[in-house]
């Protein structure tokens, strides 16, 4: 290398590392320690980088990952740069770069590539407090080389062939140095130039494989890490370049695990399968965490056979399934088995966990409980809970919430009380808003038509602060309560249950319009966060619609609720209310048909059509049942014909509605007239 280039390289090193390396740079060079026979034996670079799935392989990226700052920690720029520089130096030893047989020193590539790249890579370091702008002191002739290579011109396959010919014409002895300078220039200017340059120089054996992997990983971070509005074209170009490089230089490409992880986060299932097949076909080593991520992607897409095959391979290769990434994978598989596979499949999955020495944690047991609840019932869920206790896993508030939900849905009142006692003994009752909300809902369902609304309020105030109910005027302002500091704040779901119970059990229709007006005013003011969150769904609006539509004197107020749902909230409220759903419109149709206002119900259907919303089977059955109750045979049969024309077919509810018609002969005659 010319003397001026050496001087320039030395100046760059001094500028980049002086804050912490300057004393050692100018210190006398220590005598080289004599290498043992095993250490001094030359290993061909191609053989050193050949990675096999048959056994573990020592890779450069493993060294890089092991020296990154701990997750969540924040270090200064100098410390992070020092860590990266140290990791890159260890990597230079790991890849076993060829040594000069006379001096025993490494080739110079690590000096004019590793240090500048470590500085560039700071922009993607999450542990750095401040990411400074890095200016590299590149060779003055790099612009001429880029211009000669026509790297800035149009992007086409034909032009890349011309660039490859130009690159092959560069002097062989300077090609390695030029590659580093052109690549560093491309990393600073345009990531598209990086991918293009990697494809053009794929046949060149001069740049070490880890430098190619560095460049590819830099582009992956630039495109895919914390980037909003990712363009599909950029992802496709990165994906295709990765496959291209795997095909052309698989023996010398130690692709980083972070590159694979970022690609998997954004690829569709088909391309993820192609990428995995390419990695296997070219014997590219994958870290166990990367395998776990592939398993999650395959299972989520429904490719359970492929996922379980890869799971067995990971187990045979000695993967540690007890890590956080491994437990996340098990949770994904357990959750997906709820909808894909029977109980025998779930049992086999649990058996695999035990065979691999994995002890299910509380999250896994929570998912298992949910699966068992939906498929096998209460007794099986209780057996799982007892098994968890015997396994030494301490139940948390989520376990108790799921278990209580199972008991409530199966009507196991005695078990519900037992679960509450267990949760109270473990200290999870007063900290579990979801469990107590389920408790309040179960009390509401059990006292409907039997006990007054105050019974639910008594249950509520033992666990939750009463002030939100007072703000909503669901209880009297003077109602006493224990110290609010010892109680929980209700969730929006809790308030929704209390509003539903209030409207259902108070049975005072004349007060509902005023109560809704107050509720609406709180939403428009935007000063009550809990109340404002209630507008994110249509549940509360539907509840008021049901209450107002149940009585003829409050029926005219129903249209006010629909109008409010379609009107944006004024400032300062920043919440956008949920628009009416098909269920909302069906409730409005039911309200009008209940009071024999069929013309108003038909206008609701017309309004739905104008808004591009199609009635569903519930809407049509409500209309048919309403006409039948009015003994309007033509209206009921006509609604049934429109229902079939809209793609819905009658079911037992339709027959039940038509059964309300007294004149059966007239009904049969009308059905014959409309028959196709």
XYZ file of C-alpha atoms in Angstrom:
676
model
C 0.000 0.000 0.000
C 1.409 3.499 -0.827
C 2.940 5.472 2.009
C 0.313 8.232 1.797
C -2.444 5.650 2.208
C -0.746 4.199 5.286
C -0.412 7.674 6.741
C -4.057 8.415 6.021
C -5.101 5.173 7.685
C -2.975 6.023 10.720
C -4.554 9.484 10.944
C -8.032 7.950 10.803
C -7.242 5.526 13.610
C -5.819 8.340 15.726
C -8.912 10.503 15.193
C -11.398 7.700 15.940
C -9.810 5.974 18.913
C -7.665 8.637 20.557
C -10.171 9.310 23.424
C -9.300 5.949 24.949
C -6.516 4.352 22.887
C -4.063 7.187 22.297
C -1.698 6.226 25.171
C -1.462 2.690 23.813
C -1.111 3.784 20.187
C 2.079 5.696 20.943
C 3.453 3.172 23.456
C 6.241 0.822 22.270
C 4.861 -2.218 20.501
C 5.103 -5.219 22.865
C 7.010 -8.297 21.916
C 4.878 -10.922 20.261
C 4.053 -13.894 22.422
C 5.254 -17.120 20.892
C 2.361 -19.095 19.512
C 1.874 -22.744 20.200
C 1.800 -25.233 17.360
C -1.983 -25.467 17.498
C -2.344 -21.694 17.405
C 0.127 -21.049 14.613
C -1.200 -23.660 12.186
C -2.801 -21.952 9.222
C -6.455 -22.784 8.630
C -7.778 -21.977 5.159
C -10.271 -19.151 5.293
C -12.811 -21.102 3.271
C -12.653 -23.993 5.729
C -12.801 -21.661 8.733
C -16.013 -20.112 7.467
C -17.701 -23.329 6.388
C -20.707 -23.637 8.692
C -22.633 -26.838 9.198
C -26.004 -27.620 10.708
C -24.648 -30.940 11.909
C -22.781 -29.378 14.831
C -22.155 -26.061 16.610
C -20.055 -23.510 14.786
C -18.104 -20.545 16.146
C -19.248 -17.471 14.281
C -18.302 -13.831 14.222
C -21.838 -12.651 14.983
C -21.845 -14.669 18.221
C -18.863 -12.616 19.385
C -20.563 -9.394 18.389
C -23.789 -10.291 20.218
C -21.918 -11.335 23.382
C -20.253 -7.937 23.711
C -23.325 -5.743 23.206
C -24.450 -3.714 26.253
C -27.079 -5.368 28.405
C -30.672 -4.760 27.338
C -32.083 -1.667 28.975
C -28.705 -0.248 29.934
C -27.539 3.119 28.620
C -23.857 3.732 28.045
C -21.951 6.674 26.682
C -20.725 6.905 23.118
C -17.099 6.214 24.004
C -17.935 3.111 26.032
C -20.229 1.698 23.342
C -17.625 2.382 20.683
C -14.997 0.682 22.839
C -17.218 -2.377 23.205
C -17.807 -2.590 19.466
C -14.136 -2.105 18.671
C -13.185 -4.856 21.088
C -15.783 -7.172 19.592
C -14.588 -6.479 16.050
C -11.002 -7.201 17.078
C -12.029 -10.511 18.614
C -13.949 -11.254 15.459
C -10.819 -10.631 13.372
C -9.167 -13.402 15.372
C -12.240 -15.594 15.108
C -12.324 -15.511 11.321
C -8.625 -16.479 11.239
C -7.494 -13.963 8.662
C -4.364 -15.035 6.856
C -1.178 -13.955 8.576
C 2.005 -12.842 6.951
C 4.310 -15.901 7.260
C 7.293 -13.658 7.978
C 5.846 -11.170 10.504
C 2.889 -13.162 11.813
C 0.721 -10.011 11.650
C -2.847 -9.916 10.406
C -3.625 -8.472 7.007
C -4.368 -4.774 6.992
C -8.001 -5.157 6.027
C -9.109 -5.187 9.659
C -7.552 -1.737 10.153
C -9.181 0.101 7.269
C -12.557 -1.675 7.608
C -13.322 -2.774 11.167
C -12.660 0.495 12.985
C -14.601 2.808 10.602
C -17.486 0.343 10.406
C -17.702 0.182 14.204
C -18.130 3.960 14.209
C -20.826 3.806 11.513
C -22.736 1.119 13.348
C -23.260 3.377 16.364
C -26.394 4.783 14.740
C -28.190 1.488 15.363
C -26.894 0.964 18.899
C -29.854 1.166 21.287
C -27.538 1.462 24.286
C -25.964 4.750 23.181
C -27.181 7.922 24.852
C -26.321 10.165 21.896
C -25.652 9.065 18.339
C -23.073 11.420 16.840
C -22.714 12.032 13.148
C -19.687 10.095 11.937
C -17.537 11.480 9.133
C -15.122 8.978 7.647
C -11.783 10.019 6.202
C -11.989 7.982 3.014
C -9.445 7.801 0.264
C -9.523 10.971 -1.920
C -9.774 8.780 -5.002
C -12.926 6.981 -3.836
C -15.165 9.331 -5.819
C -13.179 8.529 -8.959
C -13.514 4.812 -8.292
C -17.262 5.160 -7.771
C -17.557 7.191 -10.966
C -15.454 4.684 -12.893
C -17.592 1.865 -11.554
C -20.775 3.772 -12.553
C -22.303 2.978 -9.165
C -24.504 6.091 -9.226
C -26.130 5.366 -12.579
C -29.393 3.562 -13.368
C -30.278 0.389 -11.515
C -30.709 -2.493 -13.957
C -29.507 -6.070 -14.277
C -27.705 -5.293 -17.543
C -25.828 -2.421 -15.972
C -24.762 -4.584 -13.038
C -23.106 -6.953 -15.503
C -21.151 -4.021 -16.944
C -20.148 -2.966 -13.430
C -18.928 -6.493 -12.680
C -16.698 -6.358 -15.777
C -15.310 -2.974 -14.732
C -14.654 -4.274 -11.221
C -12.835 -7.303 -12.604
C -10.576 -4.897 -14.509
C -9.360 -3.185 -11.335
C -5.819 -4.267 -10.267
C -6.073 -7.418 -8.164
C -3.552 -6.199 -5.587
C -5.613 -3.066 -4.762
C -9.089 -4.544 -5.113
C -9.453 -5.441 -1.439
C -8.577 -1.927 -0.302
C -10.814 -0.338 -2.940
C -13.681 -2.599 -1.885
C -13.493 -1.332 1.690
C -13.379 2.320 0.611
C -16.218 2.027 -1.914
C -18.367 0.064 0.525
C -17.809 2.580 3.338
C -18.713 5.342 0.874
C -21.912 3.468 -0.064
C -22.842 2.920 3.595
C -22.562 6.679 4.160
C -24.448 7.749 1.023
C -27.076 5.208 -0.035
C -28.022 1.771 1.173
C -29.208 0.888 -2.340
C -25.623 1.334 -3.503
C -24.581 -1.170 -0.811
C -26.839 -3.949 -2.082
C -25.871 -3.214 -5.637
C -22.155 -3.276 -4.864
C -22.535 -6.549 -2.939
C -24.159 -8.187 -5.945
C -21.552 -6.812 -8.356
C -18.584 -8.066 -6.305
C -20.049 -11.407 -5.242
C -17.460 -13.366 -7.265
C -14.505 -11.529 -5.686
C -12.800 -13.534 -2.960
C -10.829 -10.571 -1.560
C -13.254 -8.989 0.949
C -13.644 -11.298 3.977
C -17.058 -12.818 4.474
C -17.621 -11.005 7.744
C -17.284 -7.633 5.967
C -19.967 -8.689 3.486
C -22.161 -9.817 6.408
C -21.480 -6.491 8.164
C -22.689 -4.546 5.145
C -25.789 -6.682 4.721
C -26.658 -6.298 8.407
C -26.202 -2.527 8.213
C -28.745 -2.336 5.389
C -31.135 -4.623 7.307
C -30.960 -2.302 10.324
C -31.389 0.758 8.123
C -34.457 -0.631 6.370
C -36.113 -2.760 9.027
C -35.158 -1.572 12.514
C -37.557 0.964 14.033
C -38.595 2.202 10.593
C -42.138 3.362 9.911
C -43.680 3.133 6.470
C -41.417 0.372 5.170
C -41.559 0.114 1.408
C -42.203 -3.336 0.011
C -39.669 -2.706 -2.760
C -36.849 -2.146 -0.261
C -37.721 -5.271 1.681
C -37.830 -7.303 -1.540
C -34.448 -5.983 -2.670
C -32.843 -6.836 0.677
C -34.446 -10.278 0.722
C -33.407 -11.093 -2.852
C -29.848 -9.867 -2.261
C -29.585 -12.056 0.834
C -30.671 -15.120 -1.135
C -28.299 -14.153 -3.959
C -25.309 -13.906 -1.618
C -26.221 -17.161 0.111
C -26.215 -18.837 -3.282
C -22.980 -17.266 -4.531
C -20.773 -17.252 -1.448
C -22.432 -19.442 1.148
C -19.101 -20.907 2.237
C -17.728 -17.493 3.181
C -20.835 -15.633 4.385
C -21.328 -15.658 8.172
C -24.732 -13.979 7.973
C -25.645 -12.326 11.241
C -28.509 -13.583 13.359
C -29.800 -10.033 13.696
C -30.138 -9.844 9.922
C -32.254 -12.990 9.903
C -34.352 -11.763 12.828
C -35.146 -8.438 11.161
C -36.012 -10.142 7.886
C -38.340 -12.595 9.624
C -40.191 -9.770 11.340
C -41.320 -8.394 7.976
C -41.381 -11.311 5.510
C -44.562 -13.112 4.574
C -44.824 -16.837 5.186
C -43.859 -17.913 1.681
C -40.631 -15.924 1.634
C -39.816 -16.968 5.212
C -40.032 -20.614 4.127
C -37.811 -19.913 1.102
C -35.252 -18.152 3.312
C -35.174 -21.031 5.781
C -34.761 -23.589 2.999
C -31.875 -21.569 1.544
C -30.142 -21.417 4.927
C -30.496 -25.175 5.387
C -29.437 -26.019 1.840
C -26.265 -23.939 2.180
C -25.494 -25.268 5.677
C -25.686 -21.862 7.327
C -25.585 -22.081 11.093
C -28.537 -20.566 12.942
C -28.593 -19.594 16.574
C -31.204 -21.329 18.690
C -33.072 -18.056 19.164
C -33.276 -17.693 15.392
C -34.701 -21.209 15.182
C -37.286 -20.280 17.820
C -38.304 -17.275 15.742
C -38.679 -19.423 12.623
C -40.846 -21.866 14.620
C -43.121 -19.031 15.780
C -43.466 -17.688 12.232
C -44.321 -21.105 10.794
C -46.783 -21.985 13.561
C -48.511 -18.597 13.383
C -49.057 -19.133 9.656
C -50.525 -22.591 10.176
C -47.477 -24.619 9.082
C -47.475 -26.764 12.219
C -45.745 -29.709 10.565
C -42.786 -27.580 9.536
C -42.759 -25.857 12.934
C -42.675 -29.153 14.864
C -39.963 -30.574 12.579
C -37.803 -27.556 13.285
C -38.667 -27.852 16.980
C -37.374 -31.437 17.027
C -34.190 -30.358 15.235
C -33.614 -27.569 17.765
C -34.031 -30.081 20.583
C -31.565 -32.536 19.047
C -29.013 -29.746 18.524
C -29.033 -28.930 22.237
C -31.111 -25.743 22.243
C -31.892 -24.219 25.619
C -35.675 -24.022 25.608
C -35.776 -22.413 29.029
C -34.591 -18.972 27.894
C -36.974 -16.036 27.583
C -37.082 -16.522 23.802
C -37.742 -20.237 24.246
C -40.585 -19.698 26.711
C -42.092 -17.130 24.354
C -42.021 -19.751 21.600
C -43.768 -22.318 23.834
C -46.430 -19.753 24.712
C -47.048 -19.087 21.026
C -47.360 -22.785 20.233
C -49.707 -23.391 23.166
C -51.887 -20.428 22.250
C -52.134 -21.474 18.607
C -52.990 -25.057 19.526
C -56.228 -23.731 20.973
C -57.586 -23.337 17.448
C -55.417 -25.830 15.575
C -55.349 -29.330 16.954
C -57.293 -31.430 19.407
C -56.517 -32.295 23.013
C -54.127 -35.068 21.919
C -52.042 -32.521 19.997
C -51.859 -30.304 23.080
C -50.863 -33.267 25.221
C -48.035 -34.097 22.817
C -46.854 -30.496 22.962
C -46.785 -30.584 26.766
C -44.964 -33.910 26.585
C -42.321 -32.328 24.356
C -41.848 -29.514 26.848
C -41.218 -32.049 29.597
C -38.866 -34.120 27.412
C -36.762 -31.035 26.695
C -36.547 -30.231 30.391
C -38.817 -27.201 30.204
C -40.882 -26.393 33.262
C -44.055 -24.526 32.235
C -44.221 -21.090 33.806
C -47.278 -19.211 34.969
C -47.864 -17.719 31.478
C -47.844 -21.180 29.905
C -50.296 -22.485 32.504
C -52.553 -19.489 31.921
C -52.721 -20.326 28.209
C -53.304 -24.014 28.971
C -56.183 -23.081 31.268
C -57.786 -20.972 28.546
C -57.390 -23.799 26.028
C -58.879 -26.395 28.354
C -61.728 -24.072 29.307
C -62.844 -23.612 25.709
C -62.604 -27.283 24.763
C -62.897 -29.571 27.788
C -64.796 -27.724 30.503
C -64.500 -26.865 34.159
C -63.291 -30.183 35.604
C -60.323 -30.357 33.231
C -59.434 -26.742 34.008
C -59.481 -27.478 37.747
C -57.165 -30.483 37.210
C -54.716 -28.238 35.364
C -54.830 -25.760 38.253
C -54.076 -28.510 40.777
C -51.240 -29.799 38.579
C -49.770 -26.310 38.471
C -49.854 -26.061 42.273
C -48.185 -29.471 42.591
C -45.518 -28.334 40.121
C -44.601 -25.496 42.471
C -45.793 -22.692 40.181
C -47.326 -19.880 42.229
C -50.616 -18.668 40.686
C -50.794 -14.988 39.840
C -53.763 -12.714 39.275
C -54.115 -13.800 35.646
C -54.472 -17.452 36.652
C -57.190 -16.629 39.164
C -58.983 -14.404 36.655
C -59.042 -17.161 34.008
C -60.057 -19.823 36.538
C -62.866 -17.666 37.913
C -64.092 -16.992 34.372
C -64.197 -20.738 33.700
C -66.209 -21.370 36.871
C -68.568 -18.469 36.138
C -69.318 -19.581 32.590
C -70.063 -23.117 33.792
C -72.248 -21.922 36.656
C -70.008 -23.404 39.365
C -71.032 -21.059 42.188
C -69.366 -23.097 44.912
C -66.119 -23.177 42.931
C -66.334 -19.420 42.363
C -66.395 -18.838 46.111
C -63.486 -21.229 46.622
C -61.410 -19.456 43.955
C -62.088 -16.079 45.573
C -60.925 -17.480 48.928
C -57.713 -18.777 47.352
C -57.070 -15.466 45.587
C -57.714 -13.564 48.824
C -55.336 -15.848 50.746
C -52.596 -15.335 48.137
C -53.085 -11.564 48.197
C -54.266 -11.365 44.588
C -57.874 -10.363 45.100
C -57.409 -6.684 45.979
C -54.849 -6.325 43.172
C -56.828 -8.015 40.430
C -59.291 -5.660 38.760
C -60.145 -8.212 36.070
C -61.031 -10.897 38.621
C -63.201 -8.545 40.675
C -64.905 -7.278 37.503
C -65.784 -10.878 36.647
C -67.082 -11.238 40.193
C -69.324 -8.167 39.804
C -70.605 -9.441 36.465
C -71.401 -12.856 37.961
C -73.324 -11.172 40.793
C -75.239 -9.119 38.228
C -76.155 -12.178 36.188
C -77.275 -14.098 39.284
C -79.568 -11.383 40.731
C -81.341 -10.247 37.552
C -85.014 -10.106 38.397
C -84.311 -11.219 41.970
C -82.368 -8.524 43.844
C -81.994 -4.747 43.416
C -79.141 -2.773 41.907
C -77.809 -1.909 45.377
C -76.656 -5.529 45.770
C -74.128 -5.012 42.973
C -73.042 -1.660 44.405
C -72.284 -3.378 47.721
C -69.972 -5.817 45.938
C -68.356 -3.036 43.911
C -67.513 -0.718 46.800
C -65.644 -3.420 48.727
C -62.929 -3.409 46.045
C -63.214 -0.267 43.879
C -63.301 3.463 44.444
C -66.863 4.817 44.301
C -65.936 8.221 42.883
C -66.139 7.176 39.178
C -69.680 5.856 39.840
C -70.582 9.121 41.543
C -69.224 11.056 38.549
C -71.455 8.982 36.276
C -74.412 9.380 38.674
C -74.706 5.628 39.056
C -74.825 5.980 42.881
C -75.815 8.717 45.295
C -73.162 11.311 46.069
C -73.442 10.794 49.833
C -72.947 7.007 49.688
C -70.202 6.181 52.246
C -67.148 4.076 51.517
C -63.904 2.954 53.134
C -60.624 4.771 52.542
C -60.243 5.094 48.714
C -56.450 4.812 49.019
C -56.848 1.140 49.946
C -59.079 0.395 46.964
C -58.494 -0.150 43.257
C -59.482 2.157 40.443
C -62.084 0.545 38.163
C -61.254 -0.344 34.579
C -63.419 0.777 31.635
C -64.830 -2.762 31.546
C -65.824 -2.457 35.206
C -67.657 0.804 34.540
C -69.333 -0.775 31.516
C -70.691 -3.625 33.654
C -71.986 -1.143 36.251
C -73.710 1.000 33.575
C -75.316 -2.104 32.068
C -76.552 -3.248 35.500
C -77.836 0.249 36.312
C -79.862 0.484 33.099
C -81.184 -3.052 33.494
C -82.058 -3.150 37.205
C -83.129 0.378 38.078
C -86.145 0.021 35.723
C -86.922 3.746 35.652
C -87.259 4.539 31.924
C -88.027 8.232 32.413
C -84.608 8.854 33.986
C -82.599 7.207 31.195
C -82.560 10.215 28.765
C -81.228 12.550 31.475
C -78.677 9.969 32.532
C -77.468 9.559 28.955
C -77.206 13.348 28.533
C -74.936 13.535 31.588
C -72.825 10.638 30.283
C -72.500 12.387 26.925
C -71.470 15.666 28.563
C -68.631 13.922 30.437
C -67.391 12.489 27.140
C -67.516 15.848 25.362
C -65.635 17.562 28.181
C -62.827 15.008 27.850
C -61.762 15.482 31.468
C -62.613 11.991 32.717
C -60.168 9.478 31.143
C -62.041 6.375 32.295
C -65.350 7.585 30.886
C -63.729 8.722 27.642
C -62.321 5.228 27.065
C -65.861 3.835 27.064
C -66.409 5.340 23.598
C -63.721 3.153 22.011
C -66.381 0.469 21.473
C -70.146 0.557 20.895
C -71.026 -1.489 23.983
C -72.193 1.406 26.172
C -74.039 3.146 23.338
C -75.756 -0.156 22.521
C -76.760 -0.550 26.186
C -78.361 2.917 26.247
C -80.039 2.155 22.913
C -81.561 -1.024 24.355
C -82.785 0.821 27.448
C -84.309 3.718 25.499
C -85.859 1.424 22.905
C -87.623 -0.702 25.501
C -90.285 1.915 26.305
C -92.473 3.899 23.915
C -92.000 7.195 25.770
C -88.177 7.043 25.382
C -88.120 5.594 21.845
C -87.621 9.003 20.106
C -84.313 9.440 21.973
C -82.781 6.460 20.161
C -81.939 8.529 17.107
C -80.022 10.947 19.345
C -77.577 8.183 20.285
C -77.013 7.278 16.613
C -76.432 10.940 15.793
C -73.902 11.272 18.640
C -72.014 8.190 17.438
C -71.709 9.685 13.946
C -70.632 13.136 15.195
C -66.944 13.838 15.990
C -66.335 14.902 19.575
C -65.560 18.606 20.101
C -62.288 19.925 21.463
C -60.679 19.222 23.977
C -61.752 15.584 23.698
C -59.228 13.822 21.476
C -61.128 10.529 21.322
C -62.876 9.345 18.182
C -66.076 7.515 19.138
C -66.753 4.104 17.655
C -69.096 4.228 14.665
C -72.381 2.263 14.742
C -71.928 -1.402 13.943
C -74.374 -3.872 12.423
C -75.297 -4.836 15.970
C -76.114 -1.194 16.774
C -78.385 -0.878 13.749
C -80.021 -4.220 14.559
C -80.853 -2.959 18.057
C -82.461 0.133 16.513
C -84.496 -2.053 14.109
C -85.596 -4.189 17.052
C -86.676 -1.108 19.014
C -88.896 0.166 16.208
C -90.383 -3.246 15.382
C -91.050 -3.893 19.064
C -93.331 -0.854 19.102
C -94.867 -1.714 15.696
C -93.151 1.088 13.796
C -92.214 -0.894 10.718
C -91.833 2.182 8.494
C -89.133 3.574 10.835
C -87.395 0.183 10.846
C -87.351 0.133 7.035
C -85.824 3.625 7.038
C -83.049 2.261 9.273
C -82.322 -0.409 6.645
C -82.214 2.268 3.947
C -79.783 4.299 6.060
C -77.570 1.233 6.479
C -77.465 0.726 2.719
C -76.538 4.377 2.140
C -73.650 3.988 4.586
C -72.426 0.848 2.824
C -73.332 -1.482 5.693
C -75.195 -4.702 4.905
C -77.728 -6.191 7.341
C -76.782 -9.555 8.785
C -78.932 -12.525 9.742
C -79.735 -10.990 13.144
C -81.051 -7.833 11.474
C -83.234 -9.787 9.052
C -84.538 -12.170 11.720
C -85.420 -9.175 13.910
C -87.372 -7.621 11.025
C -89.131 -10.897 10.158
C -90.053 -11.548 13.780
C -91.380 -7.994 14.115
C -93.609 -8.298 11.041
C -94.836 -11.700 12.250
C -95.741 -10.267 15.668
C -97.766 -7.595 13.854
C -99.449 -10.387 11.801
C -98.147 -8.705 8.631
C -97.683 -11.825 6.475
C -96.602 -9.980 3.324
C -94.063 -7.924 5.291
C -92.574 -11.019 6.963
C -92.363 -13.056 3.749
C -91.003 -10.050 1.819
C -88.289 -9.521 4.458
C -87.415 -13.208 4.187
C -87.080 -12.890 0.389
C -84.798 -9.855 0.781
C -82.780 -11.791 3.326
C -82.140 -14.611 0.856
C -81.365 -12.112 -1.896
C -78.691 -10.605 0.392
C -76.965 -13.970 0.752
C -78.461 -15.072 4.083
C -80.518 -18.200 4.590
C -83.177 -18.792 7.195
C -82.321 -20.669 10.377
C -84.206 -21.781 13.460
C -84.620 -18.156 14.551
C -86.296 -17.375 11.233
C -88.722 -20.269 11.648
C -89.343 -19.242 15.238
C -90.233 -15.734 14.058
C -92.569 -16.965 11.321
C -94.226 -19.237 13.890
C -95.720 -16.127 15.537
C -98.094 -15.739 12.553
C -101.531 -17.064 13.406
C -102.973 -17.354 9.862
C -100.904 -20.310 8.602
C -102.838 -20.680 5.342
C -102.079 -17.126 4.347
C -98.415 -17.660 5.288
C -98.121 -20.809 3.126
C -99.760 -19.035 0.175
C -97.360 -16.101 0.480
C -94.352 -18.443 0.679
C -95.500 -20.236 -2.511
C -95.789 -16.928 -4.359
C -92.212 -15.932 -3.463
C -90.717 -19.366 -4.121
C -88.148 -19.342 -6.995
